[in-house]
XYZ file of C-alpha atoms in Angstrom:
697
model
C 23.419 39.100 9.241
C 21.509 35.900 9.785
C 23.022 32.487 10.325
C 21.720 31.282 7.002
C 23.635 34.027 5.183
C 26.799 33.172 7.096
C 26.505 29.506 6.173
C 26.162 30.452 2.515
C 29.250 32.623 2.706
C 31.298 29.784 4.214
C 29.858 27.143 1.890
C 28.513 25.008 4.717
C 25.636 22.618 4.411
C 22.563 22.859 6.493
C 22.503 20.882 9.688
C 26.202 21.184 10.597
C 26.851 21.557 14.290
C 29.269 24.140 15.752
C 32.618 22.906 16.917
C 32.172 23.843 20.540
C 31.419 26.611 22.902
C 32.964 29.852 21.756
C 34.038 28.556 18.413
C 31.488 30.733 16.621
C 30.433 33.992 18.232
C 27.741 36.240 16.874
C 27.242 39.752 18.299
C 23.947 40.927 16.907
C 21.812 44.012 17.425
C 18.793 43.793 19.667
C 16.504 44.407 16.758
C 16.309 41.249 14.627
C 14.500 43.059 11.902
C 17.468 45.296 11.350
C 19.637 42.155 11.159
C 17.355 40.553 8.616
C 17.169 43.622 6.409
C 20.846 44.544 6.692
C 22.418 47.452 4.867
C 21.645 48.080 1.272
C 23.995 46.593 -1.354
C 25.757 48.654 -3.933
C 25.223 48.565 -7.668
C 27.526 45.584 -8.047
C 25.393 43.492 -5.714
C 27.883 43.739 -2.845
C 27.328 45.285 0.543
C 29.356 48.428 1.293
C 32.458 47.591 3.256
C 31.865 50.148 6.012
C 28.362 49.027 6.822
C 27.769 46.677 9.703
C 31.406 46.287 10.755
C 30.479 46.464 14.404
C 27.427 44.241 14.096
C 29.072 40.849 13.415
C 32.101 39.078 14.873
C 33.069 35.892 13.083
C 35.853 33.470 14.022
C 36.426 31.370 10.870
C 37.214 27.853 12.033
C 38.739 26.931 8.631
C 41.164 29.829 8.590
C 44.089 28.024 10.256
C 43.500 24.610 8.695
C 45.656 23.902 5.644
C 43.836 22.918 2.463
C 46.297 20.056 1.828
C 45.381 18.623 5.209
C 41.725 18.804 4.243
C 42.383 16.953 0.995
C 44.400 14.247 2.729
C 41.927 13.803 5.571
C 39.699 10.721 5.409
C 36.516 12.650 6.204
C 34.780 15.695 4.705
C 33.938 18.812 6.756
C 31.525 17.503 9.369
C 32.823 13.937 9.009
C 36.159 14.851 10.556
C 36.794 14.017 14.157
C 35.315 16.562 16.507
C 38.268 16.672 18.832
C 40.599 17.502 15.942
C 38.447 20.447 14.912
C 38.135 21.665 18.494
C 41.903 21.677 18.881
C 42.287 23.563 15.611
C 39.706 26.145 16.680
C 41.332 26.570 20.094
C 44.771 27.067 18.576
C 43.227 29.603 16.204
C 41.773 31.586 19.108
C 45.157 31.658 20.860
C 46.942 32.926 17.776
C 44.377 35.599 17.244
C 44.741 36.740 20.862
C 48.502 37.004 20.502
C 48.414 38.903 17.243
C 46.318 41.730 18.713
C 44.332 42.423 15.587
C 41.337 44.678 15.781
C 37.822 43.359 15.363
C 37.209 45.575 12.399
C 40.282 44.122 10.661
C 38.949 40.593 11.233
C 35.572 41.461 9.857
C 37.194 43.067 6.824
C 39.305 39.940 6.187
C 36.235 37.771 6.401
C 34.407 39.983 3.972
C 37.349 40.000 1.543
C 37.813 36.233 1.772
C 34.168 35.553 1.154
C 33.552 33.576 -2.024
C 30.317 33.405 -4.020
C 28.196 30.456 -2.865
C 28.215 28.718 -6.281
C 32.039 28.508 -6.395
C 32.329 27.391 -2.809
C 29.708 24.681 -3.290
C 31.382 23.352 -6.457
C 34.843 23.331 -4.841
C 33.429 21.485 -1.844
C 31.850 18.850 -4.098
C 35.099 18.341 -6.032
C 36.989 17.809 -2.793
C 34.388 15.321 -1.642
C 34.666 13.377 -4.906
C 38.444 13.254 -4.689
C 38.336 12.005 -1.133
C 35.721 9.393 -1.978
C 37.790 8.100 -4.939
C 40.899 7.973 -2.769
C 39.021 6.094 -0.080
C 37.695 3.629 -2.641
C 41.190 3.028 -4.050
C 42.631 2.474 -0.604
C 39.832 0.107 0.273
C 40.268 -1.796 -2.998
C 44.042 -2.059 -2.507
C 43.631 -3.300 1.037
C 41.033 -5.839 -0.030
C 43.223 -7.125 -2.890
C 46.232 -7.445 -0.596
C 44.151 -9.243 1.960
C 42.819 -11.517 -0.758
C 46.340 -12.382 -1.955
C 47.440 -13.070 1.589
C 44.456 -15.346 2.077
C 45.301 -17.242 -1.131
C 48.918 -17.678 -0.027
C 47.794 -18.961 3.354
C 45.415 -21.440 1.726
C 48.173 -22.710 -0.590
C 50.548 -23.086 2.340
C 47.960 -25.098 4.235
C 47.403 -27.351 1.214
C 51.161 -27.908 0.847
C 51.533 -28.688 4.529
C 48.640 -31.150 4.352
C 49.820 -32.893 1.168
C 53.529 -32.787 2.002
C 54.572 -31.544 -1.464
C 55.953 -28.162 -2.344
C 54.361 -25.673 -4.673
C 55.738 -26.066 -8.216
C 55.843 -22.340 -8.860
C 58.887 -20.095 -8.493
C 60.429 -19.981 -5.016
C 60.633 -16.820 -2.922
C 62.843 -13.989 -4.073
C 65.481 -14.653 -1.457
C 65.904 -18.252 -2.681
C 65.751 -17.449 -6.430
C 68.909 -15.413 -6.633
C 71.150 -18.359 -7.321
C 73.730 -18.767 -10.005
C 71.236 -19.905 -12.667
C 68.714 -17.144 -12.046
C 67.565 -15.592 -15.339
C 66.356 -12.008 -15.654
C 63.490 -11.275 -18.009
C 64.871 -7.987 -19.229
C 68.106 -9.635 -20.371
C 66.199 -12.084 -22.579
C 65.292 -9.214 -24.876
C 68.151 -8.233 -27.221
C 66.741 -4.715 -27.531
C 67.789 -4.085 -23.914
C 71.425 -4.686 -24.818
C 71.223 -2.858 -28.131
C 69.748 0.195 -26.392
C 72.773 0.262 -24.113
C 75.097 0.240 -27.120
C 73.296 2.473 -29.618
C 70.522 4.251 -27.704
C 66.772 3.743 -27.570
C 66.052 6.001 -30.525
C 68.267 4.006 -32.874
C 66.790 0.671 -31.745
C 63.115 1.534 -31.402
C 62.907 4.050 -34.218
C 61.436 1.550 -36.667
C 59.413 -0.435 -34.153
C 57.229 2.297 -32.694
C 54.747 2.610 -35.590
C 54.485 -1.168 -35.883
C 53.454 -1.712 -32.291
C 50.178 0.102 -32.874
C 49.107 -2.526 -35.402
C 50.020 -5.453 -33.215
C 47.373 -8.177 -33.244
C 49.009 -10.642 -30.853
C 47.413 -10.256 -27.428
C 49.696 -12.714 -25.652
C 52.794 -11.242 -24.021
C 55.925 -13.356 -24.472
C 59.439 -13.049 -23.069
C 61.549 -14.957 -25.583
C 60.398 -13.325 -28.802
C 58.367 -10.396 -30.069
C 55.632 -11.498 -32.506
C 55.735 -9.853 -35.912
C 52.839 -8.691 -38.005
C 54.195 -10.566 -41.030
C 53.775 -13.932 -39.307
C 50.760 -16.109 -40.025
C 47.855 -15.784 -37.657
C 48.518 -17.920 -34.627
C 46.289 -20.900 -34.028
C 47.006 -23.610 -31.510
C 48.950 -26.303 -33.373
C 48.210 -28.995 -30.786
C 51.289 -28.417 -28.637
C 50.845 -28.240 -24.862
C 52.792 -28.710 -21.616
C 51.939 -30.647 -18.489
C 53.412 -30.907 -15.016
C 54.899 -34.334 -14.329
C 56.020 -33.959 -10.714
C 57.107 -31.453 -8.116
C 59.656 -32.474 -5.530
C 62.053 -30.589 -3.245
C 61.297 -27.224 -4.805
C 61.892 -28.466 -8.363
C 59.155 -29.003 -10.924
C 59.460 -31.317 -13.926
C 57.443 -30.491 -17.039
C 57.038 -32.094 -20.459
C 55.651 -30.960 -23.802
C 52.822 -33.006 -25.281
C 51.641 -33.558 -28.847
C 47.988 -33.927 -29.686
C 46.819 -36.456 -32.264
C 46.687 -33.782 -34.937
C 50.204 -32.644 -34.083
C 51.407 -36.246 -34.194
C 50.074 -36.608 -37.735
C 51.904 -33.420 -38.690
C 55.057 -34.799 -37.098
C 54.797 -37.980 -39.189
C 54.445 -35.886 -42.348
C 57.482 -33.885 -41.318
C 59.603 -37.011 -40.882
C 58.521 -38.194 -44.343
C 59.469 -34.785 -45.785
C 62.906 -34.969 -44.156
C 63.507 -38.419 -45.610
C 62.643 -37.104 -49.076
C 65.665 -34.721 -48.848
C 63.570 -31.992 -50.465
C 63.167 -28.691 -48.552
C 60.145 -27.763 -50.650
C 58.181 -30.534 -48.976
C 58.771 -28.839 -45.633
C 57.623 -25.530 -47.116
C 54.402 -27.176 -48.268
C 53.904 -28.634 -44.800
C 54.369 -25.216 -43.178
C 51.645 -23.788 -45.395
C 49.125 -26.022 -43.661
C 50.810 -26.034 -40.226
C 52.644 -22.683 -39.937
C 53.652 -23.210 -36.291
C 55.007 -26.740 -36.413
C 58.228 -26.441 -34.421
C 60.438 -29.104 -36.007
C 59.546 -27.937 -39.513
C 60.473 -24.372 -38.605
C 63.826 -25.437 -37.154
C 64.684 -27.688 -40.099
C 63.790 -25.017 -42.644
C 65.823 -22.530 -40.625
C 68.915 -24.689 -41.106
C 68.241 -24.868 -44.833
C 67.974 -21.057 -45.023
C 71.154 -20.662 -43.013
C 73.071 -22.937 -45.364
C 71.849 -20.738 -48.221
C 73.173 -17.611 -46.412
C 69.683 -16.281 -45.684
C 70.367 -15.409 -42.064
C 67.390 -13.104 -41.619
C 64.860 -15.722 -42.680
C 66.610 -18.384 -40.598
C 66.422 -16.233 -37.471
C 62.786 -15.364 -38.141
C 61.839 -19.045 -38.367
C 63.579 -19.813 -35.072
C 61.764 -16.949 -33.369
C 58.463 -18.246 -34.678
C 59.238 -21.692 -33.279
C 60.049 -20.181 -29.883
C 56.816 -18.214 -29.938
C 54.843 -21.357 -30.687
C 56.413 -23.197 -27.767
C 56.111 -20.298 -25.347
C 52.391 -20.052 -26.080
C 52.113 -23.684 -24.962
C 53.808 -23.134 -21.580
C 52.206 -24.456 -18.434
C 50.988 -21.668 -16.110
C 53.488 -22.803 -13.455
C 56.438 -23.053 -15.831
C 58.921 -20.267 -15.123
C 61.813 -19.216 -17.317
C 63.610 -17.261 -14.622
C 63.316 -19.282 -11.422
C 65.913 -21.900 -12.364
C 63.835 -24.643 -10.707
C 61.816 -25.891 -13.707
C 63.134 -28.990 -15.450
C 62.649 -30.501 -18.905
C 63.881 -34.034 -19.523
C 65.959 -34.152 -22.698
C 65.238 -37.843 -23.112
C 61.718 -36.972 -24.266
C 61.694 -36.066 -27.983
C 58.973 -33.473 -27.455
C 61.276 -31.462 -25.164
C 64.302 -31.500 -27.445
C 62.768 -28.998 -29.845
C 62.738 -26.379 -27.092
C 66.408 -27.011 -26.285
C 67.435 -26.730 -29.924
C 65.326 -23.622 -30.538
C 66.932 -21.888 -27.560
C 70.415 -22.919 -28.701
C 69.858 -21.648 -32.251
C 68.447 -18.379 -30.955
C 71.467 -18.024 -28.673
C 73.815 -18.548 -31.631
C 72.039 -15.879 -33.658
C 72.230 -13.439 -30.755
C 75.959 -14.024 -30.352
C 76.573 -13.411 -34.043
C 74.354 -10.332 -33.861
C 76.628 -8.807 -31.214
C 74.478 -9.377 -28.121
C 76.694 -11.518 -25.832
C 74.853 -10.467 -22.657
C 71.531 -11.692 -24.035
C 73.190 -14.851 -25.356
C 74.615 -15.481 -21.875
C 71.110 -15.293 -20.429
C 69.880 -17.861 -22.957
C 72.840 -20.077 -22.090
C 71.910 -19.916 -18.402
C 68.305 -20.716 -19.307
C 69.300 -23.846 -21.260
C 71.580 -24.978 -18.452
C 68.853 -24.437 -15.835
C 66.449 -26.789 -17.641
C 68.614 -29.807 -16.736
C 71.815 -28.707 -14.952
C 72.860 -32.139 -13.714
C 72.875 -33.892 -17.082
C 73.524 -30.797 -19.223
C 72.423 -32.483 -22.475
C 73.821 -29.747 -24.732
C 76.934 -29.292 -22.568
C 76.444 -25.569 -22.093
C 79.324 -25.449 -19.613
C 81.667 -25.545 -22.603
C 80.153 -22.271 -23.836
C 79.087 -20.355 -20.740
C 82.574 -19.089 -19.868
C 83.088 -17.758 -23.381
C 79.830 -15.778 -23.322
C 80.540 -14.472 -19.815
C 83.926 -13.121 -20.920
C 82.458 -11.548 -24.037
C 79.699 -9.931 -21.989
C 82.303 -8.764 -19.420
C 80.426 -10.572 -16.654
C 83.636 -11.463 -14.833
C 82.056 -11.564 -11.374
C 79.405 -14.010 -12.538
C 81.967 -16.376 -14.069
C 84.060 -16.294 -10.887
C 80.990 -16.906 -8.747
C 79.914 -19.868 -10.867
C 83.380 -21.371 -10.637
C 83.522 -20.954 -6.863
C 80.090 -22.481 -6.268
C 80.327 -25.407 -8.712
C 83.980 -26.374 -8.492
C 83.434 -28.592 -5.476
C 80.823 -30.890 -7.069
C 81.348 -30.368 -10.820
C 85.185 -30.172 -11.093
C 85.067 -27.268 -13.525
C 88.844 -26.870 -13.368
C 89.181 -30.169 -15.259
C 87.624 -28.561 -18.341
C 90.204 -26.652 -20.410
C 87.804 -23.792 -21.106
C 87.192 -23.088 -17.410
C 90.824 -23.717 -16.495
C 91.899 -20.843 -18.774
C 88.825 -18.583 -18.731
C 88.568 -18.166 -14.966
C 92.156 -16.826 -14.527
C 91.549 -14.601 -17.544
C 88.425 -13.247 -15.817
C 90.463 -12.546 -12.666
C 93.104 -10.758 -14.727
C 90.595 -8.636 -16.638
C 88.911 -7.808 -13.345
C 92.247 -6.608 -11.986
C 92.550 -4.206 -14.933
C 89.472 -2.240 -13.924
C 90.269 1.124 -12.387
C 87.110 1.497 -10.295
C 88.137 -1.150 -7.744
C 90.284 -0.614 -4.628
C 93.982 -1.359 -4.899
C 93.761 -4.233 -2.459
C 91.119 -6.008 -4.519
C 93.067 -5.397 -7.712
C 96.234 -6.906 -6.283
C 94.402 -9.933 -4.866
C 92.677 -10.545 -8.204
C 96.026 -10.347 -9.997
C 97.585 -12.875 -7.611
C 94.610 -15.227 -7.966
C 94.800 -14.959 -11.746
C 98.509 -15.833 -11.784
C 98.002 -18.823 -9.501
C 95.139 -20.255 -11.572
C 96.827 -19.757 -14.946
C 99.909 -21.598 -13.732
C 97.743 -24.494 -12.577
C 96.040 -24.506 -15.995
C 99.398 -24.625 -17.784
C 100.499 -27.525 -15.585
C 97.310 -29.446 -16.346
C 96.950 -28.561 -20.047
C 100.360 -27.748 -21.508
C 99.162 -28.556 -25.025
C 97.056 -25.382 -25.132
C 99.893 -22.849 -25.142
C 101.549 -23.355 -28.542
C 98.310 -23.593 -30.589
C 96.972 -20.553 -28.702
C 100.043 -18.527 -29.639
C 99.702 -19.671 -33.226
C 96.026 -18.638 -33.317
C 97.008 -15.222 -31.980
C 99.894 -14.896 -34.487
C 102.462 -14.634 -31.703
C 105.890 -16.235 -32.057
C 107.158 -17.706 -28.765
C 110.700 -17.107 -27.640
C 113.369 -19.743 -28.104
C 113.318 -20.890 -24.477
C 109.613 -21.743 -24.633
C 109.627 -23.236 -28.113
C 112.588 -25.521 -27.409
C 111.477 -26.724 -23.997
C 110.234 -30.300 -23.812
C 107.238 -29.367 -21.633
C 105.687 -27.114 -24.286
C 107.321 -28.921 -27.172
C 105.733 -30.718 -30.132
C 104.516 -33.656 -28.070
C 102.333 -31.281 -26.076
C 100.669 -29.817 -29.157
C 97.338 -31.001 -30.388
C 97.139 -32.351 -33.886
C 94.837 -30.090 -35.829
C 94.920 -28.533 -39.235
C 96.633 -25.330 -38.249
C 99.372 -26.962 -36.162
C 102.721 -27.725 -37.707
C 104.106 -31.217 -37.821
C 106.166 -32.633 -35.021
C 109.155 -33.173 -37.309
C 109.412 -29.481 -38.126
C 110.451 -28.714 -34.570
C 112.467 -31.834 -33.937
C 111.580 -34.973 -32.049
C 112.128 -33.744 -28.530
C 111.373 -36.507 -26.102
C 112.153 -36.993 -22.468
C 110.873 -38.371 -19.239
C 108.194 -35.668 -19.030
C 107.115 -35.938 -22.649
C 103.391 -36.401 -22.894
C 100.698 -36.751 -25.507
C 97.068 -35.701 -25.142
C 94.237 -38.236 -25.268
C 91.797 -37.765 -28.180
C 88.985 -36.594 -25.890
C 91.189 -33.878 -24.401
C 92.369 -32.826 -27.852
C 88.747 -32.409 -28.854
C 88.032 -30.153 -25.854
C 91.132 -28.066 -26.493
C 90.267 -27.673 -30.176
C 86.780 -26.540 -29.240
C 88.060 -23.957 -26.777
C 90.755 -22.533 -29.031
C 88.518 -22.369 -32.084
C 85.944 -20.389 -30.118
C 87.843 -18.195 -27.626
C 91.351 -17.626 -28.962
C 90.669 -13.956 -29.876
C 90.074 -13.130 -26.198
C 93.823 -13.516 -25.589
C 95.062 -11.123 -28.286
C 95.340 -8.051 -26.078
C 98.980 -6.985 -25.481
C 98.486 -6.720 -21.714
C 97.020 -10.210 -21.619
C 99.893 -11.639 -23.646
C 102.541 -10.048 -21.432
C 100.816 -11.437 -18.325
C 100.658 -14.893 -19.944
C 104.349 -14.711 -20.834
C 105.327 -14.012 -17.225
C 103.417 -17.027 -15.952
C 104.769 -19.304 -18.687
C 108.314 -18.575 -17.513
C 107.261 -19.268 -13.924
C 105.890 -22.654 -14.996
C 109.082 -23.515 -16.876
C 111.143 -22.748 -13.785
C 108.928 -25.036 -11.694
C 109.217 -27.821 -14.275
C 113.000 -27.553 -14.347
C 113.046 -27.619 -10.547
C 111.190 -30.950 -10.572
C 107.832 -29.815 -9.220
C 105.730 -32.908 -8.305
C 102.615 -31.210 -9.756
C 103.882 -32.043 -13.242
C 103.714 -35.801 -12.807
C 100.430 -35.587 -10.886
C 98.768 -33.656 -13.703
C 100.123 -36.071 -16.319
C 98.716 -39.115 -14.542
C 95.416 -37.324 -14.076
C 95.164 -36.580 -17.802
C 95.609 -40.230 -18.685
C 92.804 -41.308 -16.365
C 90.171 -38.616 -16.856
C 90.081 -38.103 -20.613
C 89.613 -41.591 -21.998
C 86.461 -40.880 -24.020
C 84.189 -37.889 -24.279
C 80.525 -38.407 -23.335
C 77.712 -38.113 -25.838
C 76.604 -34.644 -24.761
C 80.052 -33.236 -25.638
C 79.813 -34.777 -29.103
C 76.340 -33.263 -29.448
C 77.718 -29.862 -28.467
C 80.540 -30.135 -30.991
C 78.064 -30.964 -33.756
C 75.896 -27.972 -32.871
C 78.864 -25.609 -32.530
C 79.997 -26.276 -36.143
C 83.600 -25.383 -35.262
C 85.701 -27.032 -37.940
C 88.664 -27.959 -35.743
C 86.427 -29.594 -33.150
C 84.265 -31.405 -35.709
C 87.401 -32.800 -37.346
C 88.477 -34.211 -33.972
C 85.287 -36.264 -33.519
C 85.832 -40.021 -33.227
C 85.025 -42.102 -36.325
C 82.029 -43.843 -34.766
C 80.362 -40.441 -34.279
C 81.444 -38.727 -37.482
C 80.142 -41.595 -39.636
C 76.648 -41.419 -38.129
C 73.841 -39.620 -39.914
C 73.242 -36.444 -37.883
C 69.731 -35.001 -38.162
C 69.343 -31.269 -37.762
C 66.116 -31.474 -35.768
C 67.542 -34.123 -33.393
C 71.365 -34.377 -33.407
C 72.713 -37.494 -31.695
C 69.587 -38.454 -29.706
C 70.102 -40.058 -26.285
C 70.356 -43.811 -26.222
C 67.754 -44.043 -23.422
C 65.067 -42.020 -25.188
C 61.583 -41.981 -23.604
C 58.981 -42.213 -26.390
C 55.411 -41.137 -25.710
C 54.229 -42.295 -29.133
C 55.823 -44.239 -31.979
C 55.759 -43.399 -35.641
C 53.949 -46.015 -37.742
C 56.485 -47.910 -39.800
C 56.337 -47.814 -43.559
C 55.961 -51.259 -45.056
C 58.966 -52.315 -47.056
C 58.437 -53.419 -50.676
C 60.573 -56.503 -50.042
C 57.955 -57.804 -47.658
C 55.494 -58.022 -50.566
C 58.046 -59.617 -52.850
C 57.498 -56.814 -55.397
C 60.912 -56.682 -57.084
C 59.758 -54.311 -59.817
C 58.522 -51.772 -57.259
C 61.849 -52.044 -55.434
C 63.692 -51.348 -58.686
C 61.660 -48.256 -59.503
C 61.940 -47.027 -55.949
C 65.720 -47.174 -56.248
C 65.434 -45.005 -59.350
C 62.724 -42.704 -57.987
C 63.030 -42.124 -54.233
C 59.603 -40.434 -54.085
C 57.829 -43.435 -55.544
C 55.703 -45.458 -53.129
C 53.230 -48.206 -53.683
C 49.690 -47.519 -52.542
C 50.155 -49.746 -49.516
C 53.274 -47.865 -48.385
C 51.666 -44.506 -47.826
C 52.041 -43.290 -44.250
C 48.566 -41.812 -44.248
C 47.104 -45.244 -44.868
C 48.493 -46.482 -41.560
C 50.778 -49.024 -43.216
C 47.960 -51.225 -44.493
C 48.478 -53.094 -47.724
C 46.752 -51.901 -50.896
C 43.834 -54.169 -51.818
C 43.719 -53.228 -55.476
C 46.564 -54.499 -57.599
C 45.433 -52.512 -60.644
C 46.001 -49.203 -58.865
C 49.524 -50.243 -57.980
C 50.241 -51.203 -61.589
C 48.851 -47.899 -62.833
C 51.107 -45.992 -60.449
C 54.016 -48.107 -61.636
C 53.327 -47.260 -65.262
C 53.007 -43.566 -64.473
C 56.338 -43.625 -62.684
C 57.939 -45.414 -65.655
C 56.462 -42.860 -68.050
C 57.833 -39.972 -65.995
C 61.243 -41.601 -65.861
C 61.374 -42.068 -69.632
C 60.267 -38.468 -70.202
C 63.213 -37.197 -68.189
C 65.813 -38.951 -70.346
C 67.578 -36.685 -72.862
C 69.145 -38.801 -75.585
C 70.217 -35.861 -77.732
C 72.770 -34.829 -75.093
C 74.543 -38.155 -75.588
C 74.561 -37.942 -79.399
C 76.179 -34.515 -79.629
C 79.804 -35.594 -79.185
C 79.325 -38.489 -81.636
C 78.259 -36.092 -84.388
C 81.116 -33.686 -83.748
C 83.861 -36.329 -83.646
C 83.932 -37.407 -87.319
C 84.175 -33.822 -88.501
C 87.572 -33.395 -86.973
C 88.910 -30.715 -84.703
C 88.671 -27.837 -87.123
C 85.970 -26.025 -85.187
C 87.883 -26.043 -81.867
C 89.885 -22.968 -81.094
């Protein structure tokens, strides 16, 4: 057989060199013509197996090479390294020598393993294509990684030259702090899948996702097909400064958005929700209008519509995020003193409230951490009064303990009644878990007992109202003791009067300041049901008796805690009052001081800061008194929607030049007022009175 025929049998290409001396051996007859002619083939086109067995000796160099190694190799056939192929051929020769096979057997194996040239050529091409694609992917991945590394190096050089840090999220090792937010926990479906399964949660959403027309991916909400088509409403975000790894951002309103904001304020002053609905028809993604209308729907028990409006407001604000603004890093700040930023705070708080009512405390906890991370030092919405409650409901006991350990030194969390009682409760519930070692369980139980006794020393007025909330009657020793007596109780609607128990007074009698009573009312109204478990109540009872024994023994901690209460809780700051207003807990709202409860609280901006930073000012409406128009003032008192031509906000506050137009509007208002009077309603009782009382049953 000729060399050309052998190359076709092996599927080789022309021009390939042999591996080395002795790798391929051909034993041919002296007559080349006989070799060229060869034996005659059978009817099937194949050569008879017995013919020419002694004429050819072939050592197949690919026989001992695994096909997987060929596919993983960077080269193709002749492109492989020569030394590698020589070693493979040499090892093949050694194995053949040890096996002792006959030459005829080898030739028969070669003939049986021979494949038609078309199949071998196609398989070789497919392998080449696969290797080329793999090489291209590897080269592209290496080039992209190198490009990213180059970009990071350039940014580091710029930061070193300018002396400021990059405003983006910090490295992963530095991000895992106590306020780190996880993206997957911002989606309530993640928590609902854990409770009910993916099929129950996503069963109705799968066909809708195919028709989704919102290309932008958001973390806070999932856009719905029923929403109006999104167009930029004029809301944007800019980076103010970046210092010490923290970046400060601020939302901005365009001129068009400012005009919409002025119309919204006028609609709020009209006290007519339909005016806000009309405004949303022209500006469907105006944030303050969506939040205000959401409150109106919630008051009318339309919870689904209220939640949908809040989600739409969050979507509008998330679409306006700065590229460097991160929800999860915990290093991005928003100043609450700017009115443009307050809408984002309130939208997050309302969404968190809906998630808690929906039964997603883990997701609500993540939103609470997000709000706190926006301004943790000032805490404008006082999320520390709520975070412990959500952590206990979500059974995140380790997180609550970690937060308390890290922030107690500089934030004095133990001076807040909610943390003073929630942290020992977290330790106790952690000690009830069976999957922990016995040593950790016992240490957690001891820590819980120590902290709950300190909380009872500091806040003795919590015990009796807590037992009353839980419908538990205390024993006679606790109820009659002066430390937990009537003077220690807070005065709220559910508490009984002091005279019902007797006026027990003594040297350790104490009364709570109003600010402390407000904090206790807030905590009990929100978290009292967490203490209703029988095991929790028995543990609390043991520690109450321990505290009473220490009080009777004259423990100096009693007087120290009493003096500390008188100094620390003189007056609650404004952010606590703002939190109480947003919480809508009746007991806490009733405990607000008169100067706060008598103020007009706006739903879109409750109790704004006194040091507000305004970026633009609303044009003032001209008062009718300034024109001396007494008649217009009279009709305006009758018709709140009536305005003179010069008072329109869209006119920029300029006075109306035409007096006739103002008089015409005045006459139209008078005509409408007279048309609304119903005199026949007043005449009905006068007609029935002379006839006597015969018609009355």
